[in-house]
Coordinates of C-alpha atoms in Angstrom, one line a residue:
M24 CA 67.9 252.5 124.0
A25 CA 69.6 249.8 121.8
V26 CA 70.1 250.8 118.2
C27 CA 70.2 247.9 115.8
G28 CA 71.8 247.6 112.4
P29 CA 70.2 245.6 109.6
L30 CA 70.1 241.8 110.1
R31 CA 71.6 239.5 107.5
R32 CA 69.2 237.1 105.9
Y33 CA 70.1 234.1 103.7
G34 CA 67.1 232.9 101.6
R35 CA 63.5 233.3 102.5
G36 CA 60.9 231.8 104.8
L37 CA 59.5 228.6 103.2
G38 CA 56.2 228.1 105.0
L39 CA 55.1 225.4 107.4
L40 CA 55.4 221.7 106.7
A41 CA 55.0 217.9 107.4
A42 CA 54.5 215.2 109.5
S43 CA 52.0 214.2 112.1
A44 CA 50.1 211.0 111.5
V45 CA 46.3 210.8 111.4
A46 CA 44.6 207.5 112.2
V47 CA 42.8 205.6 109.5
G48 CA 39.3 207.1 109.1
A49 CA 40.0 210.1 111.2
T50 CA 38.9 213.5 110.2
A51 CA 41.3 216.4 110.5
A52 CA 41.7 219.9 109.1
V53 CA 44.7 220.3 106.8
P54 CA 46.2 223.8 107.5
T55 CA 47.6 225.7 104.6
G56 CA 51.3 225.0 104.2
R57 CA 51.5 222.0 106.6
A58 CA 52.0 218.5 105.3
V59 CA 50.2 215.9 107.2
A60 CA 51.0 212.2 107.1
A61 CA 47.5 211.1 106.4
A62 CA 45.2 213.8 105.0
P63 CA 41.5 213.0 104.6
S64 CA 41.0 215.4 101.6
S65 CA 42.9 216.4 98.5
I66 CA 45.9 218.6 98.7
N67 CA 48.6 220.1 96.4
I68 CA 52.1 219.1 97.1
I69 CA 54.5 222.0 96.4
A70 CA 58.2 222.0 95.5
V71 CA 59.4 224.8 97.7
H72 CA 62.2 226.1 95.5
S73 CA 60.0 226.5 92.4
G74 CA 56.5 227.0 93.9
K75 CA 55.2 224.5 91.4
C76 CA 53.0 221.4 91.9
V77 CA 53.8 217.7 92.1
A78 CA 51.5 216.3 89.4
V79 CA 50.9 213.3 87.1
D80 CA 52.1 214.4 83.7
G81 CA 49.2 215.5 81.6
S82 CA 46.8 214.3 84.3
S83 CA 47.1 210.8 82.8
Q84 CA 45.1 208.0 84.5
L85 CA 47.4 205.3 83.1
P86 CA 49.8 203.2 85.2
G87 CA 53.4 204.1 84.5
A88 CA 52.6 207.8 83.8
P89 CA 55.5 210.0 85.1
V90 CA 55.0 212.2 88.2
V91 CA 56.7 215.5 87.5
Q92 CA 56.9 219.1 88.6
A93 CA 54.2 221.1 86.8
E94 CA 52.5 224.5 86.7
C95 CA 49.7 224.6 89.3
A96 CA 46.9 225.1 86.7
G97 CA 44.1 223.6 88.8
Q98 CA 44.5 220.2 87.0
A99 CA 43.1 217.1 88.6
G100 CA 46.5 215.4 88.2
A101 CA 47.9 217.7 90.9
L102 CA 45.5 216.6 93.6
W103 CA 46.7 214.0 96.1
T104 CA 45.5 212.3 99.2
L105 CA 47.8 210.8 101.8
R106 CA 46.7 207.6 103.5
P107 CA 48.4 205.2 105.9
A108 CA 50.4 202.5 104.1
A109 CA 49.8 198.9 104.8
S110 CA 53.4 198.5 106.0
G111 CA 52.6 200.7 109.0
G112 CA 55.3 202.4 111.0
G113 CA 54.0 205.9 110.1
A114 CA 54.5 205.3 106.3
V115 CA 52.0 206.7 103.9
N116 CA 50.9 206.3 100.3
M117 CA 50.5 209.4 98.1
V118 CA 47.4 208.6 96.0
N119 CA 46.4 210.7 93.0
A120 CA 42.9 211.8 93.4
L121 CA 42.1 211.6 89.7
S122 CA 43.5 208.2 88.8
G123 CA 43.4 206.5 92.3
L124 CA 47.0 205.3 91.6
C125 CA 49.9 205.6 94.0
L126 CA 53.1 207.6 93.5
E127 CA 56.0 205.1 93.4
L128 CA 59.7 205.1 92.6
G129 CA 61.0 202.8 90.0
H130 CA 63.8 202.5 87.5
V131 CA 63.3 204.1 84.0
S132 CA 66.2 203.4 81.7
G133 CA 68.4 202.7 84.7
V134 CA 67.5 205.9 86.6
V135 CA 65.1 206.1 89.6
R136 CA 62.1 208.2 88.7
A137 CA 58.6 208.9 90.2
R138 CA 55.6 207.5 88.4
Q139 CA 52.1 206.4 89.3
A140 CA 51.2 202.7 89.7
E141 CA 48.6 200.5 91.1
C142 CA 48.5 200.6 94.9
G143 CA 49.5 197.1 95.6
G144 CA 51.4 197.5 98.9
Q145 CA 54.8 197.7 97.1
E146 CA 57.7 199.1 99.1
G147 CA 58.3 201.7 96.4
A148 CA 55.0 203.4 97.1
D149 CA 55.6 203.8 100.9
F150 CA 57.0 207.2 102.1
R151 CA 57.6 209.1 105.3
F152 CA 57.7 212.8 105.8
E153 CA 60.7 214.1 107.7
D154 CA 59.9 217.4 109.3
R155 CA 62.6 220.0 108.7
G156 CA 60.8 222.8 110.5
T157 CA 59.8 225.0 107.5
Y158 CA 59.5 222.2 104.9
A159 CA 59.6 218.4 104.7
W160 CA 61.7 215.8 103.1
I161 CA 59.7 213.0 101.4
Q162 CA 61.6 209.8 102.0
P163 CA 61.1 206.2 100.9
S164 CA 60.2 204.1 104.0
V165 CA 63.0 201.6 103.1
G166 CA 66.7 202.0 102.6
T167 CA 69.6 203.0 104.8
P168 CA 70.7 205.7 104.8
A169 CA 67.4 207.3 103.9
K170 CA 67.1 209.0 100.5
C171 CA 65.0 212.0 99.5
L172 CA 62.6 212.6 96.7
E173 CA 63.8 215.6 94.7
V174 CA 63.0 217.7 91.6
T175 CA 66.0 216.6 89.6
G176 CA 68.7 219.3 89.4
A177 CA 66.4 221.7 91.5
S178 CA 64.9 222.6 88.1
H179 CA 62.2 225.3 87.9
A180 CA 60.9 223.9 84.6
H181 CA 57.4 222.6 83.9
G182 CA 57.7 218.8 83.4
A183 CA 60.9 218.3 85.3
P184 CA 61.1 214.7 86.6
L185 CA 61.2 213.7 90.2
G186 CA 64.0 211.4 91.3
L187 CA 65.9 210.2 94.3
T188 CA 69.0 211.7 96.0
D189 CA 70.9 211.8 99.2
C190 CA 69.4 214.1 101.9
H191 CA 71.8 217.0 102.4
G192 CA 69.4 219.9 102.3
Q193 CA 69.6 220.4 98.5
T194 CA 67.3 222.9 97.0
G195 CA 65.1 220.5 95.1
T196 CA 64.3 218.2 98.1
A197 CA 62.1 220.6 100.1
F198 CA 58.3 220.1 99.8
R199 CA 55.2 221.5 101.6
Q200 CA 51.4 221.1 101.1
R201 CA 48.6 223.5 100.6
Q202 CA 44.8 223.4 100.0
P203 CA 44.2 222.9 96.3
R204 CA 44.0 226.0 94.2
T205 CA 45.1 227.4 90.8
G206 CA 48.4 229.3 90.6
N207 CA 52.0 228.6 91.7
D208 CA 53.4 229.6 95.1
P209 CA 56.2 232.2 95.1
A210 CA 59.4 230.6 94.0
E211 CA 62.3 230.5 96.5
G212 CA 65.0 233.1 96.0
P213 CA 68.3 231.6 94.9
R214 CA 70.6 230.4 97.7
A215 CA 73.6 232.5 98.3
P216 CA 77.0 231.5 99.7
V217 CA 77.7 232.5 103.3
V218 CA 81.0 234.4 103.6
T219 CA 82.8 234.9 107.0
A220 CA 86.0 236.6 107.9
A221 CA 88.2 234.7 110.3
D222 CA 91.9 234.0 110.9
V223 CA 92.1 230.3 109.9
D224 CA 95.8 229.9 109.3
G225 CA 97.0 231.6 112.6
D226 CA 98.9 234.5 111.0
A227 CA 96.8 237.2 112.8
K228 CA 95.2 238.2 109.6
A229 CA 91.6 237.4 108.7
D230 CA 91.0 235.0 105.9
L231 CA 87.9 234.5 103.8
V232 CA 85.8 231.5 104.7
V233 CA 83.2 230.6 102.1
L234 CA 80.3 228.2 102.6
G235 CA 79.1 227.5 99.1
T236 CA 75.5 226.5 98.2
E237 CA 76.7 223.0 97.4
G238 CA 77.8 222.6 101.0
V239 CA 81.6 223.0 100.7
V240 CA 83.5 225.1 103.2
S241 CA 86.6 226.6 101.5
V242 CA 89.3 228.9 102.9
Q243 CA 90.7 231.8 100.8
R244 CA 93.9 232.9 102.6
N245 CA 94.7 236.5 103.1
L246 CA 97.8 237.4 101.0
G247 CA 98.1 241.0 102.2
S248 CA 96.3 242.7 99.4
R249 CA 94.0 239.9 98.1
F250 CA 92.7 236.5 98.9
D251 CA 94.0 233.3 97.2
S252 CA 91.7 231.1 95.1
G253 CA 90.8 229.0 98.0
T254 CA 91.1 225.4 99.3
P255 CA 88.3 223.1 100.4
W256 CA 88.4 222.2 104.1
S257 CA 85.1 220.5 104.8
R258 CA 82.0 219.2 102.9
S259 CA 78.3 218.3 103.3
W260 CA 77.1 221.6 104.8
S261 CA 74.4 222.6 102.3
N262 CA 71.8 222.4 105.1
Y263 CA 73.7 225.0 107.1
L264 CA 73.2 228.1 105.0
G265 CA 71.3 229.9 107.7
M266 CA 67.9 229.7 105.9
P267 CA 64.8 228.9 107.9
G268 CA 64.8 225.2 108.8
Q269 CA 68.6 225.0 108.5
G270 CA 71.5 225.0 110.9
R271 CA 74.3 227.6 111.0
L272 CA 78.1 227.5 111.0
Y273 CA 80.4 229.9 112.8
F274 CA 84.1 230.3 112.7
A275 CA 86.0 231.4 115.9
D276 CA 89.1 230.3 117.8
V277 CA 87.6 228.1 120.5
T278 CA 90.8 226.2 121.5
G279 CA 93.0 229.3 121.9
D280 CA 95.7 228.3 119.4
G281 CA 95.2 231.4 117.3
K282 CA 93.4 229.6 114.5
A283 CA 89.6 229.7 113.9
D284 CA 87.7 226.5 114.5
L285 CA 84.4 225.4 113.0
I286 CA 81.4 225.7 115.3
V287 CA 78.3 223.7 114.2
H288 CA 74.9 224.8 115.4
G289 CA 72.4 222.1 114.3
T290 CA 68.6 222.3 114.1
D291 CA 68.5 219.8 117.0
G292 CA 70.0 222.6 119.1
E293 CA 73.4 221.0 119.6
I294 CA 76.6 223.1 119.5
S295 CA 79.7 221.1 118.5
V296 CA 83.2 222.3 117.9
R297 CA 85.3 220.9 115.0
T298 CA 89.0 221.8 115.7
N299 CA 91.2 223.4 113.1
K300 CA 93.8 220.9 112.0
G301 CA 95.7 223.1 109.6
N302 CA 94.0 222.0 106.4
H303 CA 90.8 220.6 107.6
F304 CA 88.5 220.5 110.6
D305 CA 88.2 217.3 112.7
G306 CA 85.0 215.3 113.3
G307 CA 83.8 217.5 116.1
T308 CA 82.9 217.3 119.8
P309 CA 79.6 218.3 121.4
W310 CA 80.0 221.4 123.7
S311 CA 76.4 222.5 124.5
N312 CA 72.8 221.7 123.6
N313 CA 69.2 223.0 123.8
W314 CA 69.8 225.9 121.3
S315 CA 67.2 224.9 118.6
N316 CA 65.4 228.2 119.2
Y317 CA 68.5 230.3 118.8
L318 CA 69.2 230.0 115.0
G319 CA 68.5 233.6 114.3
H320 CA 65.3 233.1 112.3
P321 CA 62.3 235.3 112.9
G322 CA 61.0 235.0 116.4
Q323 CA 64.2 233.3 117.6
G324 CA 67.3 234.3 119.6
R325 CA 70.8 234.4 118.2
L326 CA 74.2 233.0 119.2
Y327 CA 77.6 234.6 118.7
F328 CA 81.1 233.5 119.5
A329 CA 84.0 235.8 120.6
D330 CA 86.7 236.1 123.3
M331 CA 85.0 238.0 126.1
N332 CA 87.5 237.5 129.0
G333 CA 90.9 237.9 127.2
D334 CA 92.1 234.3 127.4
A335 CA 92.2 234.0 123.6
K336 CA 89.4 231.5 123.5
A337 CA 86.0 232.3 122.1
D338 CA 83.1 232.3 124.5
L339 CA 79.4 231.8 123.8
I340 CA 77.3 235.0 123.7
V341 CA 73.5 234.4 124.0
H342 CA 71.0 236.9 122.7
G343 CA 67.6 236.0 123.9
T344 CA 64.2 237.1 122.5
D345 CA 63.7 238.9 125.8
G346 CA 66.5 241.3 124.8
E347 CA 69.0 240.0 127.3
I348 CA 72.7 239.4 126.4
S349 CA 74.5 236.8 128.5
V350 CA 78.0 235.3 128.2
R351 CA 78.8 231.7 128.7
T352 CA 82.5 231.3 129.4
N353 CA 84.6 228.8 127.5
K354 CA 85.7 226.0 129.9
G355 CA 87.9 224.0 127.5
N356 CA 85.3 221.4 126.5
H357 CA 82.0 223.2 127.3
F358 CA 80.5 226.6 128.0
D359 CA 79.4 227.4 131.5
G360 CA 75.9 228.4 132.7
G361 CA 76.3 232.0 131.7
T362 CA 76.1 235.5 133.3
P363 CA 73.9 238.4 132.1
W364 CA 75.9 241.3 130.7
S365 CA 73.2 243.6 129.1
N366 CA 69.6 243.9 128.2
N367 CA 67.1 246.0 126.2
F368 CA 68.2 244.4 122.9
R369 CA 64.9 242.7 122.2
R370 CA 64.3 244.5 118.9
C371 CA 67.7 243.2 117.6
A372 CA 67.0 239.5 118.0
G373 CA 65.7 237.2 115.2

């Protein structure tokens, strides 16, 4: 019988989220925790990191009143309905149930902030929900590249403003919905860096590879009795910390040059390899796909990378939810179709 050690977890489950459209006038149930792009009844919109509500400050009914993060105290200003926007294309307006005004983004003292305004068909009040699996990004329907609504600075404070930022999986950009009620949801635990041991510099000694919560991959070289202070090698990986709804990064020597490469496992299921270039990783090449259900989250399989045939190049090891372990051999620019090696490891999967 397989004996399994404890599984590492980064963060916590965030609940279900966003984004199927409902036709105008349609009636649909709004399941707890799932944002819907056109809800027929009032909902709370929750900032996942804090568990607090998106609300009109002080439940004001005046145009221009700020929309902020607030304690979920049952106030009418925290009730919203989602309705299709006149611009179409799947965009919605977020209408405050008390004031009847729309959430819009506008400049306040030169900074973009959320506020309520008359629903006049303005672009700043049209949004789309980008489904991220366990949460949603709320994005203005115009602008390239798309930006994300965020609780500024990922603050947990009552009254924290809502603004606009790039979409890189930052903590304050995750939202979900729920049926209206009094009381906050549980706050998300703080994100933790992901630390991996891998020989990055090719001296046959494992170095420390750190993926920080801000998304920077840095390498702290092995100096024999300690690690150095580290050097940044790659950036923009804050949505790859291994939390539910996020991708994963792995470090293993795929090319056989004795130096660990960066293996990227996206939420779309694609596996790509970014080759070690001595002080950075290159732009990457796709090697395999259809692995979106193997990110190691609850109910999913897992992937591992290690040299299984002694050719000094890491192969792909697949751990299915059925308990089977199979090996897909490294073929230089892809992994083969795989061969079963073991089974009875079902209780060790995600």
